[in-house]
């Protein structure tokens, strides 16, 4: 994709061709929005079917079209598009943090929380601390809230997190997967969704979220460790 072709469509006020070129340039953006919306719906963070990923994509591309400059590099444009998508999702979830707290600080806080939430039970199994005193855990290691993710999302998650197919062998396992995913803090969840649904690597996620890559790698490690509970 060339910046000149985008600029040409901008000057001609041809949004449909501009849209098509952006869609061809970064198909992962649509997949990220589809995956993030489905995941939010499965966790009851958004009403099912209320938001259309195509409409969100239209908004993102229209904002980009209106502000586009030929001087914008492809890498910067890619980063900008994902940032807009994350912003749309945060807006819809109504979970945006205070303006004076940056993503880097929030992720570091979440890393500490992820560390503190895990412990070892009497049998040597890794568990969440909050489950130690839960009656359902002591009886059958169940969860009080049933959260089932879309099956396609489950397949994406276990593939990207290197989990075994046995994770989906029973309804109880699927509920546990949903609960563990639901309990991941919001900024850390954005990291996971960029990797799983947006097909972005740690370097790209670092650039999109403007956070050191080392922090992104730690978040991924801690979240994968959490999913060892399965």
mmCIF file of C-alpha atoms in Angstrom:
data_model
loop_
_atom_site.group_PDB
_atom_site.id
_atom_site.type_symbol
_atom_site.label_atom_id
_atom_site.label_comp_id
_atom_site.label_asym_id
_atom_site.label_seq_id
_atom_site.Cartn_x
_atom_site.Cartn_y
_atom_site.Cartn_z
ATOM 1 C CA UNK A 1 0.000 0.000 0.000
ATOM 2 C CA UNK A 2 1.364 3.432 -0.900
ATOM 3 C CA UNK A 3 0.759 6.646 0.983
ATOM 4 C CA UNK A 4 0.311 8.406 -2.360
ATOM 5 C CA UNK A 5 -2.652 6.221 -3.305
ATOM 6 C CA UNK A 6 -4.351 6.959 0.009
ATOM 7 C CA UNK A 7 -3.646 10.658 -0.386
ATOM 8 C CA UNK A 8 -5.097 10.526 -3.905
ATOM 9 C CA UNK A 9 -8.341 9.017 -2.615
ATOM 10 C CA UNK A 10 -8.405 11.602 0.167
ATOM 11 C CA UNK A 11 -7.995 14.485 -2.289
ATOM 12 C CA UNK A 12 -10.711 13.005 -4.511
ATOM 13 C CA UNK A 13 -12.923 12.596 -1.436
ATOM 14 C CA UNK A 14 -13.271 8.929 -2.391
ATOM 15 C CA UNK A 15 -13.887 7.262 0.952
ATOM 16 C CA UNK A 16 -14.954 3.893 -0.496
ATOM 17 C CA UNK A 17 -11.584 3.353 -2.235
ATOM 18 C CA UNK A 18 -9.730 4.693 0.801
ATOM 19 C CA UNK A 19 -11.673 2.199 2.949
ATOM 20 C CA UNK A 20 -10.864 -0.676 0.576
ATOM 21 C CA UNK A 21 -7.144 0.075 0.569
ATOM 22 C CA UNK A 22 -7.018 0.260 4.363
ATOM 23 C CA UNK A 23 -8.966 -3.006 4.655
ATOM 24 C CA UNK A 24 -6.491 -4.722 2.332
ATOM 25 C CA UNK A 25 -3.566 -3.154 4.201
ATOM 26 C CA UNK A 26 -4.567 -4.324 7.676
ATOM 27 C CA UNK A 27 -7.194 -7.128 7.686
ATOM 28 C CA UNK A 28 -6.121 -7.984 11.257
ATOM 29 C CA UNK A 29 -7.911 -4.857 12.506
ATOM 30 C CA UNK A 30 -11.337 -6.240 11.607
ATOM 31 C CA UNK A 31 -10.496 -9.596 13.201
ATOM 32 C CA UNK A 32 -9.408 -7.794 16.372
ATOM 33 C CA UNK A 33 -12.718 -5.923 16.575
ATOM 34 C CA UNK A 34 -14.771 -9.063 15.883
ATOM 35 C CA UNK A 35 -12.889 -11.068 18.510
ATOM 36 C CA UNK A 36 -12.927 -8.326 21.141
ATOM 37 C CA UNK A 37 -16.652 -7.681 20.692
ATOM 38 C CA UNK A 38 -17.519 -11.376 20.924
ATOM 39 C CA UNK A 39 -15.356 -11.790 24.016
ATOM 40 C CA UNK A 40 -16.981 -8.764 25.682
ATOM 41 C CA UNK A 41 -20.453 -10.108 24.847
ATOM 42 C CA UNK A 42 -19.619 -13.548 26.268
ATOM 43 C CA UNK A 43 -18.495 -11.864 29.504
ATOM 44 C CA UNK A 44 -21.711 -9.788 29.648
ATOM 45 C CA UNK A 45 -19.668 -6.591 29.349
ATOM 46 C CA UNK A 46 -21.689 -5.631 26.260
ATOM 47 C CA UNK A 47 -25.190 -6.570 25.100
ATOM 48 C CA UNK A 48 -25.123 -9.318 22.488
ATOM 49 C CA UNK A 49 -25.500 -8.045 18.945
ATOM 50 C CA UNK A 50 -25.805 -4.411 20.025
ATOM 51 C CA UNK A 51 -22.534 -3.325 18.416
ATOM 52 C CA UNK A 52 -21.542 -4.192 14.860
ATOM 53 C CA UNK A 53 -17.792 -4.568 14.142
ATOM 54 C CA UNK A 54 -18.387 -3.238 10.623
ATOM 55 C CA UNK A 55 -19.892 -0.051 12.043
ATOM 56 C CA UNK A 56 -16.966 0.404 14.429
ATOM 57 C CA UNK A 57 -14.593 -0.177 11.530
ATOM 58 C CA UNK A 58 -16.471 2.442 9.484
ATOM 59 C CA UNK A 59 -16.023 4.948 12.317
ATOM 60 C CA UNK A 60 -12.298 4.199 12.615
ATOM 61 C CA UNK A 61 -11.665 4.448 8.878
ATOM 62 C CA UNK A 62 -13.746 7.619 8.561
ATOM 63 C CA UNK A 63 -11.778 9.281 11.370
ATOM 64 C CA UNK A 64 -8.563 8.188 9.655
ATOM 65 C CA UNK A 65 -9.810 9.455 6.282
ATOM 66 C CA UNK A 66 -10.657 12.877 7.681
ATOM 67 C CA UNK A 67 -7.294 13.284 9.416
ATOM 68 C CA UNK A 68 -5.063 11.501 6.886
ATOM 69 C CA UNK A 69 -1.784 13.054 5.756
ATOM 70 C CA UNK A 70 0.540 11.655 3.081
ATOM 71 C CA UNK A 71 3.450 12.118 5.487
ATOM 72 C CA UNK A 72 2.116 9.346 7.740
ATOM 73 C CA UNK A 73 4.345 6.263 7.618
ATOM 74 C CA UNK A 74 2.804 2.798 7.214
ATOM 75 C CA UNK A 75 4.052 1.651 10.625
ATOM 76 C CA UNK A 76 2.626 4.740 12.283
ATOM 77 C CA UNK A 77 -0.664 4.319 10.406
ATOM 78 C CA UNK A 78 -0.977 0.680 11.507
ATOM 79 C CA UNK A 79 -0.297 1.688 15.104
ATOM 80 C CA UNK A 80 -2.824 4.514 14.884
ATOM 81 C CA UNK A 81 -5.567 2.233 13.537
ATOM 82 C CA UNK A 82 -5.154 -0.278 16.362
ATOM 83 C CA UNK A 83 -5.127 2.540 18.917
ATOM 84 C CA UNK A 84 -8.424 3.805 17.539
ATOM 85 C CA UNK A 85 -9.872 0.281 17.711
ATOM 86 C CA UNK A 86 -8.772 -0.132 21.329
ATOM 87 C CA UNK A 87 -10.266 3.269 22.130
ATOM 88 C CA UNK A 88 -13.586 2.256 20.577
ATOM 89 C CA UNK A 89 -13.685 -0.928 22.631
ATOM 90 C CA UNK A 90 -12.795 0.901 25.844
ATOM 91 C CA UNK A 91 -15.473 3.470 25.110
ATOM 92 C CA UNK A 92 -18.112 0.787 24.556
ATOM 93 C CA UNK A 93 -17.108 -1.093 27.691
ATOM 94 C CA UNK A 94 -17.066 2.119 29.720
ATOM 95 C CA UNK A 95 -13.888 0.966 31.380
ATOM 96 C CA UNK A 96 -11.505 3.757 30.485
ATOM 97 C CA UNK A 97 -9.134 4.670 33.301
ATOM 98 C CA UNK A 98 -8.543 8.237 34.521
ATOM 99 C CA UNK A 99 -6.761 10.465 32.017
ATOM 100 C CA UNK A 100 -3.878 11.051 34.398
ATOM 101 C CA UNK A 101 -3.019 7.334 34.703
ATOM 102 C CA UNK A 102 -1.067 6.046 31.723
ATOM 103 C CA UNK A 103 -1.160 2.548 30.250
ATOM 104 C CA UNK A 104 2.374 1.759 31.413
ATOM 105 C CA UNK A 105 1.482 2.440 35.060
ATOM 106 C CA UNK A 106 -1.789 0.525 34.824
ATOM 107 C CA UNK A 107 -0.083 -2.514 33.299
ATOM 108 C CA UNK A 108 2.561 -2.529 36.039
ATOM 109 C CA UNK A 109 -0.202 -2.419 38.666
ATOM 110 C CA UNK A 110 -2.005 -5.261 36.923
ATOM 111 C CA UNK A 111 1.198 -7.302 36.806
ATOM 112 C CA UNK A 112 1.486 -6.995 40.577
ATOM 113 C CA UNK A 113 -2.156 -8.021 40.938
ATOM 114 C CA UNK A 114 -1.659 -11.029 38.669
ATOM 115 C CA UNK A 115 1.259 -12.104 40.853
ATOM 116 C CA UNK A 116 -0.717 -11.678 44.064
ATOM 117 C CA UNK A 117 -3.806 -13.562 42.857
ATOM 118 C CA UNK A 118 -2.005 -16.882 42.280
ATOM 119 C CA UNK A 119 -0.974 -19.297 45.008
ATOM 120 C CA UNK A 120 -0.394 -23.026 45.588
ATOM 121 C CA UNK A 121 -2.978 -25.168 47.386
ATOM 122 C CA UNK A 122 -2.335 -28.112 49.722
ATOM 123 C CA UNK A 123 -2.122 -30.519 46.797
ATOM 124 C CA UNK A 124 0.516 -28.452 45.042
ATOM 125 C CA UNK A 125 -1.868 -27.095 42.408
ATOM 126 C CA UNK A 126 -1.751 -23.517 41.155
ATOM 127 C CA UNK A 127 -5.007 -21.719 42.030
ATOM 128 C CA UNK A 128 -6.442 -18.237 42.464
ATOM 129 C CA UNK A 129 -6.200 -17.062 46.091
ATOM 130 C CA UNK A 130 -9.815 -15.931 46.121
ATOM 131 C CA UNK A 131 -10.879 -19.523 45.481
ATOM 132 C CA UNK A 132 -9.204 -20.973 48.605
ATOM 133 C CA UNK A 133 -12.172 -20.204 50.813
ATOM 134 C CA UNK A 134 -14.825 -20.766 48.160
ATOM 135 C CA UNK A 135 -17.139 -23.668 49.013
ATOM 136 C CA UNK A 136 -17.590 -24.527 45.352
ATOM 137 C CA UNK A 137 -13.818 -24.805 44.995
ATOM 138 C CA UNK A 138 -13.392 -27.104 47.976
ATOM 139 C CA UNK A 139 -16.205 -29.305 46.674
ATOM 140 C CA UNK A 140 -15.463 -29.536 42.975
ATOM 141 C CA UNK A 141 -13.226 -26.604 42.002
ATOM 142 C CA UNK A 142 -16.140 -25.042 40.215
ATOM 143 C CA UNK A 143 -16.986 -21.373 39.647
ATOM 144 C CA UNK A 144 -20.079 -19.607 40.893
ATOM 145 C CA UNK A 145 -20.493 -17.525 37.730
ATOM 146 C CA UNK A 146 -20.959 -19.428 34.475
ATOM 147 C CA UNK A 147 -19.136 -17.685 31.630
ATOM 148 C CA UNK A 148 -18.924 -19.509 28.318
ATOM 149 C CA UNK A 149 -16.960 -17.954 25.490
ATOM 150 C CA UNK A 150 -17.877 -18.363 21.844
ATOM 151 C CA UNK A 151 -16.393 -21.682 20.640
ATOM 152 C CA UNK A 152 -14.456 -19.989 17.850
ATOM 153 C CA UNK A 153 -12.916 -17.634 20.427
ATOM 154 C CA UNK A 154 -12.021 -20.580 22.642
ATOM 155 C CA UNK A 155 -10.145 -22.213 19.767
ATOM 156 C CA UNK A 156 -8.246 -18.994 19.083
ATOM 157 C CA UNK A 157 -7.338 -18.620 22.754
ATOM 158 C CA UNK A 158 -6.063 -22.148 23.308
ATOM 159 C CA UNK A 159 -4.101 -21.950 20.055
ATOM 160 C CA UNK A 160 -2.351 -18.665 20.842
ATOM 161 C CA UNK A 161 -1.823 -19.480 24.530
ATOM 162 C CA UNK A 162 -0.402 -22.927 23.710
ATOM 163 C CA UNK A 163 -3.067 -24.719 25.734
ATOM 164 C CA UNK A 164 -4.027 -28.364 25.213
ATOM 165 C CA UNK A 165 -7.257 -29.259 23.393
ATOM 166 C CA UNK A 166 -8.369 -31.071 26.575
ATOM 167 C CA UNK A 167 -9.156 -27.604 27.956
ATOM 168 C CA UNK A 168 -12.456 -27.830 26.049
ATOM 169 C CA UNK A 169 -13.204 -31.457 26.937
ATOM 170 C CA UNK A 170 -16.090 -30.640 29.293
ATOM 171 C CA UNK A 171 -18.572 -27.899 30.116
ATOM 172 C CA UNK A 172 -16.850 -27.368 33.467
ATOM 173 C CA UNK A 173 -13.498 -26.821 31.754
ATOM 174 C CA UNK A 174 -15.088 -24.368 29.328
ATOM 175 C CA UNK A 175 -16.635 -22.445 32.234
ATOM 176 C CA UNK A 176 -13.246 -22.316 33.934
ATOM 177 C CA UNK A 177 -11.649 -20.993 30.741
ATOM 178 C CA UNK A 178 -14.334 -18.303 30.536
ATOM 179 C CA UNK A 179 -13.942 -17.352 34.196
ATOM 180 C CA UNK A 180 -10.159 -17.139 33.949
ATOM 181 C CA UNK A 181 -10.414 -14.989 30.841
ATOM 182 C CA UNK A 182 -13.026 -12.762 32.493
ATOM 183 C CA UNK A 183 -10.768 -12.256 35.528
ATOM 184 C CA UNK A 184 -7.815 -10.937 33.504
ATOM 185 C CA UNK A 185 -7.459 -7.166 34.245
ATOM 186 C CA UNK A 186 -8.629 -4.834 31.424
ATOM 187 C CA UNK A 187 -5.296 -3.512 30.106
ATOM 188 C CA UNK A 188 -3.747 -6.973 30.258
ATOM 189 C CA UNK A 189 -6.794 -8.298 28.412
ATOM 190 C CA UNK A 190 -6.180 -5.758 25.650
ATOM 191 C CA UNK A 191 -2.651 -7.173 25.279
ATOM 192 C CA UNK A 192 -4.094 -10.687 24.946
ATOM 193 C CA UNK A 193 -6.752 -9.611 22.449
ATOM 194 C CA UNK A 194 -4.210 -7.802 20.278
ATOM 195 C CA UNK A 195 -2.157 -11.003 20.164
ATOM 196 C CA UNK A 196 -5.013 -13.514 19.808
ATOM 197 C CA UNK A 197 -7.540 -11.633 17.662
ATOM 198 C CA UNK A 198 -5.333 -8.966 16.059
ATOM 199 C CA UNK A 199 -2.414 -11.320 15.298
ATOM 200 C CA UNK A 200 0.084 -8.754 16.605
ATOM 201 C CA UNK A 201 3.476 -9.715 18.028
ATOM 202 C CA UNK A 202 5.022 -8.278 21.198
ATOM 203 C CA UNK A 203 6.893 -5.554 19.317
ATOM 204 C CA UNK A 204 3.746 -4.405 17.528
ATOM 205 C CA UNK A 205 1.678 -4.504 20.729
ATOM 206 C CA UNK A 206 4.391 -2.497 22.486
ATOM 207 C CA UNK A 207 4.209 0.175 19.770
ATOM 208 C CA UNK A 208 0.405 0.245 19.699
ATOM 209 C CA UNK A 209 0.060 0.586 23.472
ATOM 210 C CA UNK A 210 3.203 2.729 23.880
ATOM 211 C CA UNK A 211 4.570 0.447 26.589
ATOM 212 C CA UNK A 212 8.061 -1.138 26.781
ATOM 213 C CA UNK A 213 8.128 -4.541 25.103
ATOM 214 C CA UNK A 214 9.517 -6.088 28.298
ATOM 215 C CA UNK A 215 6.264 -5.176 30.087
ATOM 216 C CA UNK A 216 4.193 -6.715 27.289
ATOM 217 C CA UNK A 217 6.222 -9.928 27.491
ATOM 218 C CA UNK A 218 5.759 -10.071 31.273
ATOM 219 C CA UNK A 219 2.010 -9.602 30.921
ATOM 220 C CA UNK A 220 1.807 -12.433 28.392
ATOM 221 C CA UNK A 221 3.887 -14.680 30.633
ATOM 222 C CA UNK A 222 1.743 -13.966 33.698
ATOM 223 C CA UNK A 223 -1.518 -14.470 31.830
ATOM 224 C CA UNK A 224 -0.301 -17.745 30.333
ATOM 225 C CA UNK A 225 0.724 -18.815 33.837
ATOM 226 C CA UNK A 226 -2.800 -18.045 35.033
ATOM 227 C CA UNK A 227 -4.222 -20.305 32.328
ATOM 228 C CA UNK A 228 -2.094 -23.153 33.651
ATOM 229 C CA UNK A 229 -4.966 -23.477 36.139
ATOM 230 C CA UNK A 230 -6.740 -25.375 33.401
#
